[in-house]
Coordinates of C-alpha atoms in Angstrom, one line a residue:
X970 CA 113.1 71.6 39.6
X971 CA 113.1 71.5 43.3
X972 CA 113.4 68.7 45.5
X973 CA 112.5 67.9 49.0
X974 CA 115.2 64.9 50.7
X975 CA 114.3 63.3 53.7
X976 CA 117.0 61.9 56.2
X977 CA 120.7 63.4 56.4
X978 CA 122.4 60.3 57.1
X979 CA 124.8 59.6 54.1
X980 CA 122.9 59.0 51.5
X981 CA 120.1 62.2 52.1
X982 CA 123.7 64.5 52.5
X983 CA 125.2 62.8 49.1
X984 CA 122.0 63.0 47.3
X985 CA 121.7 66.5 48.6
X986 CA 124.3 68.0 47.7
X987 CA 124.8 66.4 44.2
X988 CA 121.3 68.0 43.4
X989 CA 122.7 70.8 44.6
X990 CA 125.7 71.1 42.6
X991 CA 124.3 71.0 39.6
X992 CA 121.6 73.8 40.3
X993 CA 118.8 72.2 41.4
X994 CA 116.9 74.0 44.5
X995 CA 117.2 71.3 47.4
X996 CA 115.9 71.2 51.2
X997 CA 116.5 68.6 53.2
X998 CA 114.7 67.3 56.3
X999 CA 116.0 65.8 59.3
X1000 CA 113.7 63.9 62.4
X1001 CA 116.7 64.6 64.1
X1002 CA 118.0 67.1 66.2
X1003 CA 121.7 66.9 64.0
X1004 CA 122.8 65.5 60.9
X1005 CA 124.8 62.2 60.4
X1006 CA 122.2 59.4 61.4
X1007 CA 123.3 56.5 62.4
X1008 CA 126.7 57.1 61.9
X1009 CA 127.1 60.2 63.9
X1010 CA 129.2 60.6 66.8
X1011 CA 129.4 62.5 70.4
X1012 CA 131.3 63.5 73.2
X1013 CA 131.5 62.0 76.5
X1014 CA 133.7 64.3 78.6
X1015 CA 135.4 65.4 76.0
X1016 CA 135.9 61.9 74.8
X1017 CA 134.8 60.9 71.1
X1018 CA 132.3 58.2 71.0
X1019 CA 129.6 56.3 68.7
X1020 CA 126.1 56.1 70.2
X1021 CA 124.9 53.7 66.9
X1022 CA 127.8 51.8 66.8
X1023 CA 131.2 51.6 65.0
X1024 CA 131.7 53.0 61.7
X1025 CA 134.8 52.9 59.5
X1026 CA 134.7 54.1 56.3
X1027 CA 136.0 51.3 54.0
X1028 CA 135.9 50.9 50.0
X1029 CA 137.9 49.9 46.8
X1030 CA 135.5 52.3 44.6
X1031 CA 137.5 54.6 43.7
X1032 CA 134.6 57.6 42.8
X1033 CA 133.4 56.6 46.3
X1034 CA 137.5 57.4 48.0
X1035 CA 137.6 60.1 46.0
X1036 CA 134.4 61.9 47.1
X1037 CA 134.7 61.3 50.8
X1038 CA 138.4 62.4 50.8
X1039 CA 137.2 65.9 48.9
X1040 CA 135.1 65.9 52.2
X1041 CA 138.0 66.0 54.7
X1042 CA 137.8 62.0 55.3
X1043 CA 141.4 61.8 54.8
X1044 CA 142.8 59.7 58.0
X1045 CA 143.6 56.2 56.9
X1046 CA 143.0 53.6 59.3
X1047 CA 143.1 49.9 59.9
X1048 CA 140.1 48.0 61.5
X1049 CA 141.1 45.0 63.5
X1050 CA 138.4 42.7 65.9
X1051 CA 138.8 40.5 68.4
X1052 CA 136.1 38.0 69.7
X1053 CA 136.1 37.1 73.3
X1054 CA 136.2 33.5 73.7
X1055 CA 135.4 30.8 76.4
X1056 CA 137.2 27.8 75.8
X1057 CA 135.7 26.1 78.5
X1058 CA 132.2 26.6 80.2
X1059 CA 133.7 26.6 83.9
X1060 CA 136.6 29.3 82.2
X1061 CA 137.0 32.2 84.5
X1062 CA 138.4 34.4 81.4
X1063 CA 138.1 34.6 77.8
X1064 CA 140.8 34.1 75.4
X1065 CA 140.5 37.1 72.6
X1066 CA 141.4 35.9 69.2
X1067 CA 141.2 37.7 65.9
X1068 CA 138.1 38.4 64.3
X1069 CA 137.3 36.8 61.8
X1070 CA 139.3 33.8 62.5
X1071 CA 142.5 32.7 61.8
X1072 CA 143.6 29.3 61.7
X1073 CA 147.8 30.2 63.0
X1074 CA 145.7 30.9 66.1
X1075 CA 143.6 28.3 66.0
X1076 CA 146.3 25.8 65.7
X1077 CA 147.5 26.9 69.4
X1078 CA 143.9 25.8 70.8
X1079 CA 143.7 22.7 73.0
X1080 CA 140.6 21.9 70.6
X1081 CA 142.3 22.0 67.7
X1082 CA 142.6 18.4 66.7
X1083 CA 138.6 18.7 66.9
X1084 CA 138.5 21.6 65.0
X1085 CA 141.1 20.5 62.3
X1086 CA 139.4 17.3 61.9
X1087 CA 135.8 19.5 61.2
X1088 CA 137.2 21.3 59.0
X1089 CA 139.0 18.3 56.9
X1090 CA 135.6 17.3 56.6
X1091 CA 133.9 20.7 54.9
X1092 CA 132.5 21.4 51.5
X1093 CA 134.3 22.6 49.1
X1094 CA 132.8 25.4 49.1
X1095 CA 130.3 27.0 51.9
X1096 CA 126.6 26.0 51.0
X1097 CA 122.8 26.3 52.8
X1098 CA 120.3 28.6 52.9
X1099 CA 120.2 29.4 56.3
X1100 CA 122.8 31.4 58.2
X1101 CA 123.9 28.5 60.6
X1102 CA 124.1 26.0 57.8
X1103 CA 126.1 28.3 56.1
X1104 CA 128.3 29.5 58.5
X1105 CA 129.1 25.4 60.2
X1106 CA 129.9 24.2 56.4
X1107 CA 132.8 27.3 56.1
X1108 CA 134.2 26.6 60.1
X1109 CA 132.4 23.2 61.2
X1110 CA 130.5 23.1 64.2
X1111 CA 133.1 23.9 66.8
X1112 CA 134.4 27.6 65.6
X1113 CA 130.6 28.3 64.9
X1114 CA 129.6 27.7 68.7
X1115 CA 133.4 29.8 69.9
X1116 CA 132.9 32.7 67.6
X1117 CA 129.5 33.2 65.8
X1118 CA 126.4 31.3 67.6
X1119 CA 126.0 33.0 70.7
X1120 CA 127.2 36.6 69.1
X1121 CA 123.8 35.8 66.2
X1122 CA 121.2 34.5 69.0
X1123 CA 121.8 37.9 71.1
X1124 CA 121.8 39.8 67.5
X1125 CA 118.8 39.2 66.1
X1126 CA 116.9 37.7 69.2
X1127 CA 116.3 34.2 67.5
X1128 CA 117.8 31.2 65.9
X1129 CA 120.5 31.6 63.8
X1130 CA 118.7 28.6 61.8
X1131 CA 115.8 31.3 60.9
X1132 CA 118.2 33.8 59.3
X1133 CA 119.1 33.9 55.5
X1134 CA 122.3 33.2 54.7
X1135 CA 122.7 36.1 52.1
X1136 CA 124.1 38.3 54.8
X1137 CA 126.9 35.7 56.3
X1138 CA 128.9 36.2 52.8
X1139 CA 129.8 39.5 53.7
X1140 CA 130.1 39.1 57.5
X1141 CA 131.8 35.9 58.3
X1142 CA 135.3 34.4 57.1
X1143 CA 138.0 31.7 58.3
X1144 CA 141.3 32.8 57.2
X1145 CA 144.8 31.5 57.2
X1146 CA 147.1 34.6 55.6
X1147 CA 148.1 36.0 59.2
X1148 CA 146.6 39.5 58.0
X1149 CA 143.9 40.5 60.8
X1150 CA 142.5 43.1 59.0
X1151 CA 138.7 42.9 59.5
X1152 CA 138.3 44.8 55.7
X1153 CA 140.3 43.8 52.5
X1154 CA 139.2 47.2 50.8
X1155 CA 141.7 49.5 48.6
X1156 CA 141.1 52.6 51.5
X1157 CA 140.1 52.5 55.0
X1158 CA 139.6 56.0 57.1
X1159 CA 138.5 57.0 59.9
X1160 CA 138.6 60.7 60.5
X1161 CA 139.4 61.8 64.0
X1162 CA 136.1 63.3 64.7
X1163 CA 133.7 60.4 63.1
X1164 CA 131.8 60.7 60.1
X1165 CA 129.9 64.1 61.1
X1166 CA 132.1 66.7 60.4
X1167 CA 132.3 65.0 56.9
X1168 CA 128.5 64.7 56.5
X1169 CA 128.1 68.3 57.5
X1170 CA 130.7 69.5 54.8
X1171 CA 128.6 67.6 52.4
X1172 CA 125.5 69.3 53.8
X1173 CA 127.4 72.7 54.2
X1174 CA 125.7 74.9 51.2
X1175 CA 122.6 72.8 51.5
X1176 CA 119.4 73.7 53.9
X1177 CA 118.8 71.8 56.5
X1178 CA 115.7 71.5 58.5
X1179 CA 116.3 69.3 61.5
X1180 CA 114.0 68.3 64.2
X1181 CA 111.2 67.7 61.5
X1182 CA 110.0 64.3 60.7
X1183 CA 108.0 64.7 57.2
X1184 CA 105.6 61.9 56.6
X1185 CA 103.3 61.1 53.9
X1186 CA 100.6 63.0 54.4
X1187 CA 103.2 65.8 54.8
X1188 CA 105.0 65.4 51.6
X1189 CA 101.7 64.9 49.8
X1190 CA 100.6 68.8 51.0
X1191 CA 103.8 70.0 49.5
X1192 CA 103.4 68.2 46.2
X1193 CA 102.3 71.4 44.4
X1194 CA 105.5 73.0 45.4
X1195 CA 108.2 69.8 44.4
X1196 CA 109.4 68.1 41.3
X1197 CA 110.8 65.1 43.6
X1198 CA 111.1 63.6 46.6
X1199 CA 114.0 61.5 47.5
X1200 CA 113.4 59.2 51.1
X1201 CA 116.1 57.4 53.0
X1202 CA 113.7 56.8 56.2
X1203 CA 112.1 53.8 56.6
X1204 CA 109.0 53.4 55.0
X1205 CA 106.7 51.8 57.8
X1206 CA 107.5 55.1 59.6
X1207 CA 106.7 57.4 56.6
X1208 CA 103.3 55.6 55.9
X1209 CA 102.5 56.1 59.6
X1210 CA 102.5 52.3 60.3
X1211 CA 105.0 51.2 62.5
X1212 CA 105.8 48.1 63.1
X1213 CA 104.9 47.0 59.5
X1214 CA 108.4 46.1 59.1
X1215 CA 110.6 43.4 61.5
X1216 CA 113.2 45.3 62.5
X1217 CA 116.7 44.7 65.2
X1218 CA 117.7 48.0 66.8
X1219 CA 120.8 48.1 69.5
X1220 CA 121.2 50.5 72.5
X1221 CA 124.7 51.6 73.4
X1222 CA 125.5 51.5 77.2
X1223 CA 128.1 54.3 76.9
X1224 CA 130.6 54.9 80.5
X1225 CA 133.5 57.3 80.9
X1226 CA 136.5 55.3 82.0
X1227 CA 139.6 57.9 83.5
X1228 CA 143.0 57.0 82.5
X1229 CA 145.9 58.8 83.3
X1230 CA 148.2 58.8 79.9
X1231 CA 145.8 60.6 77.1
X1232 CA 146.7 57.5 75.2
X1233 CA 145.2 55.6 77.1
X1234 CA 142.7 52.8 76.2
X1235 CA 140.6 50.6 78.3
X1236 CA 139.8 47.9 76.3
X1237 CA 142.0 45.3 73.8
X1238 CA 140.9 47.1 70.7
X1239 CA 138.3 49.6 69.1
X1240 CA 135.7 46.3 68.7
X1241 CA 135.9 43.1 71.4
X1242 CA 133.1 40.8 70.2
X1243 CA 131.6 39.3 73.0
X1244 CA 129.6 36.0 72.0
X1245 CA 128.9 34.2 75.2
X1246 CA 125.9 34.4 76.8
X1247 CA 127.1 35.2 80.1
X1248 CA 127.2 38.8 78.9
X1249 CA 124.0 40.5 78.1
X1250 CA 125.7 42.6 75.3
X1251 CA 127.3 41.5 71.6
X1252 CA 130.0 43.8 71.9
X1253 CA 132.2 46.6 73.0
X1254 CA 133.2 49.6 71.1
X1255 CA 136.2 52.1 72.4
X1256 CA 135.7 54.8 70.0
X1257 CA 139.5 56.0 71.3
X1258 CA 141.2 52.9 69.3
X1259 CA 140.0 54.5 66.1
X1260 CA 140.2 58.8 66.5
X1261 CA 143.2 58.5 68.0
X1262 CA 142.4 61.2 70.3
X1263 CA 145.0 62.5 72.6
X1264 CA 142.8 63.3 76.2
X1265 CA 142.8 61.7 79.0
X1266 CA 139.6 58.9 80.1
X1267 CA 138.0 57.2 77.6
X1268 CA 134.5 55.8 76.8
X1269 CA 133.7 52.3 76.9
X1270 CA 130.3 51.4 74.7
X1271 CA 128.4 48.0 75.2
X1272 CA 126.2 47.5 72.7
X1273 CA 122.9 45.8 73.7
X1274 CA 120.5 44.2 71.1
X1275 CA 116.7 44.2 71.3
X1276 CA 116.1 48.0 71.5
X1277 CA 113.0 49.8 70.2
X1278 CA 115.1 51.5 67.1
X1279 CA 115.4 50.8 63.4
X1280 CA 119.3 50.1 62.7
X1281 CA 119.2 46.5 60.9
X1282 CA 116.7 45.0 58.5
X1283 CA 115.8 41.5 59.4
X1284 CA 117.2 38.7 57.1
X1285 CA 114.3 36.1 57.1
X1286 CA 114.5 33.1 55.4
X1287 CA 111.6 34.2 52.6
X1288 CA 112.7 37.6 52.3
X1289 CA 109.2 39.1 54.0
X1290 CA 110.8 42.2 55.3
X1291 CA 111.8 42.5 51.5
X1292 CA 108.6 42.1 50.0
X1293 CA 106.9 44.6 52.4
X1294 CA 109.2 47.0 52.1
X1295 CA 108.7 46.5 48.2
X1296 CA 104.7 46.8 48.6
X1297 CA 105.3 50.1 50.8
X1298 CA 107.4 52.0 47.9
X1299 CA 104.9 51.1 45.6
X1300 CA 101.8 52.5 48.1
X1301 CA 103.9 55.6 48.7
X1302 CA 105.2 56.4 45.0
X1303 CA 100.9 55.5 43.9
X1304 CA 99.9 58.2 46.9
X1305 CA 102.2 60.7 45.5
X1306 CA 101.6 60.4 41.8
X1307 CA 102.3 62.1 39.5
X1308 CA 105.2 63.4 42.1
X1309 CA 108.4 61.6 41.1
X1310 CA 109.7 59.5 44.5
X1311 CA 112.9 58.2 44.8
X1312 CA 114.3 55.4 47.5
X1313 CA 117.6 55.6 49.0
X1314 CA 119.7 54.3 51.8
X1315 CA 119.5 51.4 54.5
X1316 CA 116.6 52.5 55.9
X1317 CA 114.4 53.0 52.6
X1318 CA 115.2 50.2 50.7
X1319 CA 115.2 48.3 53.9
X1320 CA 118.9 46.6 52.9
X1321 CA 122.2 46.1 54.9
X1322 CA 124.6 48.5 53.6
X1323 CA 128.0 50.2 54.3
X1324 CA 128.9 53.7 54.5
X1325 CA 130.6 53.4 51.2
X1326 CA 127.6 51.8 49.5
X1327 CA 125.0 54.2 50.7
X1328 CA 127.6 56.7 49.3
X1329 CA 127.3 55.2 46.2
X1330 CA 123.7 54.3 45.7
X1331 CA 123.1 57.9 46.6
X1332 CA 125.8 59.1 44.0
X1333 CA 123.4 57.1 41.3
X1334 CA 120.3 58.6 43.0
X1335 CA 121.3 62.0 42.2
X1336 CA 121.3 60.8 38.6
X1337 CA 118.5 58.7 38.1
X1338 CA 116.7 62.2 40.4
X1339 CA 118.0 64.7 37.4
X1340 CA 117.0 62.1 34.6
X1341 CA 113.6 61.5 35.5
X1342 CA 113.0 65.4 36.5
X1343 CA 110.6 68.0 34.7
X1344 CA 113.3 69.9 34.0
X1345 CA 116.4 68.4 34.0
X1346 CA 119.6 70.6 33.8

């Protein structure tokens, strides 16, 4: 049995090197000029820093925390976000406040009789379809405009009113337990050199072709010569049709910033949400906050939406991107038959996914791979 894997982000790596470790001849191949994808990181100067964005490693599965820490991802770490907010429109500065919410901060707001009044009035529960309805029945209208209306419109380059609200679940909360912990999970790391060196002990006995983007008429040549194909790129790219799919892509503005103490920081925290429209940018990410890296200067990302790049499926009301996505496995996996063709990652299946979870889909890849093979071992 031999198996081609395209993509070493997380889940190519994982379902590389499970293959691997049961016997099972494996290559994988990578567009890239490095492994890691978008979780990757660089140097600046010397200084650790994110060019997709943050990334902390977060999860409460236990086969997941056990598999990443066998990978050197051993630093435990605590993610806290603040949200830069305007209280007033003719406010010089922005107040930062914990991210998500919480309401022993709120309750020192000049609004707050507004907002407490809103939020007497709320659903039991959160309800709507769409991510604005959503979100304004869990916070009423006032904390939706402060902390998440401006920070969606620059995101996905629309009204929040045309996004699903299957996403906001995961990614918005009000809470009143004075812990500002962004994640809730059993183990939180961050390793002082990002996620690559972990992906690249995953990848370590496994060959690596990078700088190679396979498509299909690519994989089909090979056919003769596989037993499976496993693809965590996106499919509108693979089919050679891009564009089929909607998607958001961000571009990190990244600046070396000198300090003085190698300590040193230059903004409040690791991630300072920036939701107003007077900034151009949702966010900024100081990489420094989470490595822990002693040197002096730092790097100070702003992350711009609206670039040309494939980092986050859009959630439309009707599920489209969804349903093409859907109609492009089944093309691919009919243009490759009798070849076995496995989806796996963000990018494949076209879903929003943490690290944690691609590690674990790709875990179960690995297995459903060997189970369907010719000659499973």
């Amino acid at each position: 049995m031999t198996v081609a894997v395209i993509g070493a982000g997380w889940s190519g790596a994982v379902v590389a090197r499970s293959l691997h470790d049961t016997g099972v001849p494996v290559e994988v191949f990578e567009a890239a000029a490095g492994v890691g994808g978008h979780s990757r990181c660089e140097t600046l100067n010397g200084v650790l820093y994110e060019p997709n964005g943050a990334h902390i490693f977060h999860t409460s599965d236990a086969r997941v925390a056990a598999y990443v820490q066998s990978h050197g991802m051993v630093r435990p770490y605590q993610h806290r976000v603040l949200t830069e907010v305007f209280l007033r429109d003719d406010d010089e500065a922005g107040r930062l406040l914990a991210w998500p919410p919480q309401l022993n901060e709120l309750r020192t707001l000049p609004d707050w009789p507004r907002i407490e009044s809103e939020l007497n009035a709320l659903p039991p529960a959160p309800t709507g379809d769409d991510f604005e309805s959503w979100v304004v029945s869990l916070m009423g209208r006032t904390l939706y405009r402060m902390f998440v209306e401006g920070y969606t419109r620059k995101q996905w380059g629309g009204e929040p009113s045309a996004l699903s609200a299957r996403l906001a679940p995961r990614r918005v909360d009000l809470r009143d337990d004075g812990d500002t912990r962004l994640f809730r999970d059993r183990w939180e790391f961050f390793h002082p050199e990002g996620a690559t060196p972990v992906i690249e002990s995953i990848l370590a006995p496994v060959p690596v072709t990078c700088g190679v983007s396979l498509d299909l008429p690519a994989v089909a040549a090979m056919g003769a010569g596989l037993d499976a194909v496993v693809i965590s790129a996106p499919l509108d790219d693979f089919v050679g049709r891009p564009g089929a799919l909607d998607w958001r892509g961000i571009h990190m503005v990244s600046r070396y910033v000198p300090t003085e103490d190698p300590a040193g920081t230059a903004t409040a925290a690791y991630v300072v949400n920036r939701p107003s429209p007077r900034v151009p940018y949702t966010r900024t990410v100081e990489t420094k906050h989470a490595s822990g890296q002693r040197i002096t200067g730092t790097v100070v990302s702003e992350e711009h939406p609206g670039a040309p790049a494939r980092h986050y499926p859009v959630p439309d009301l009707d599920g489209v991107g969804e349903q093409r996505n859907a109609a492009l496995r089944a093309e691919i996996a009919e243009a490759l038959a009798p070849l076995p063709v496995h989806f796996c990652g963000r990018l494949a299946t076209y879903c929003y996914i943490d690290q944690d979870q691609a590690v674990a889909r790709a875990l179960d890849c690995a297995e459903q791979v060997l189970a369907a093979g010719r000659d499973p071992r």
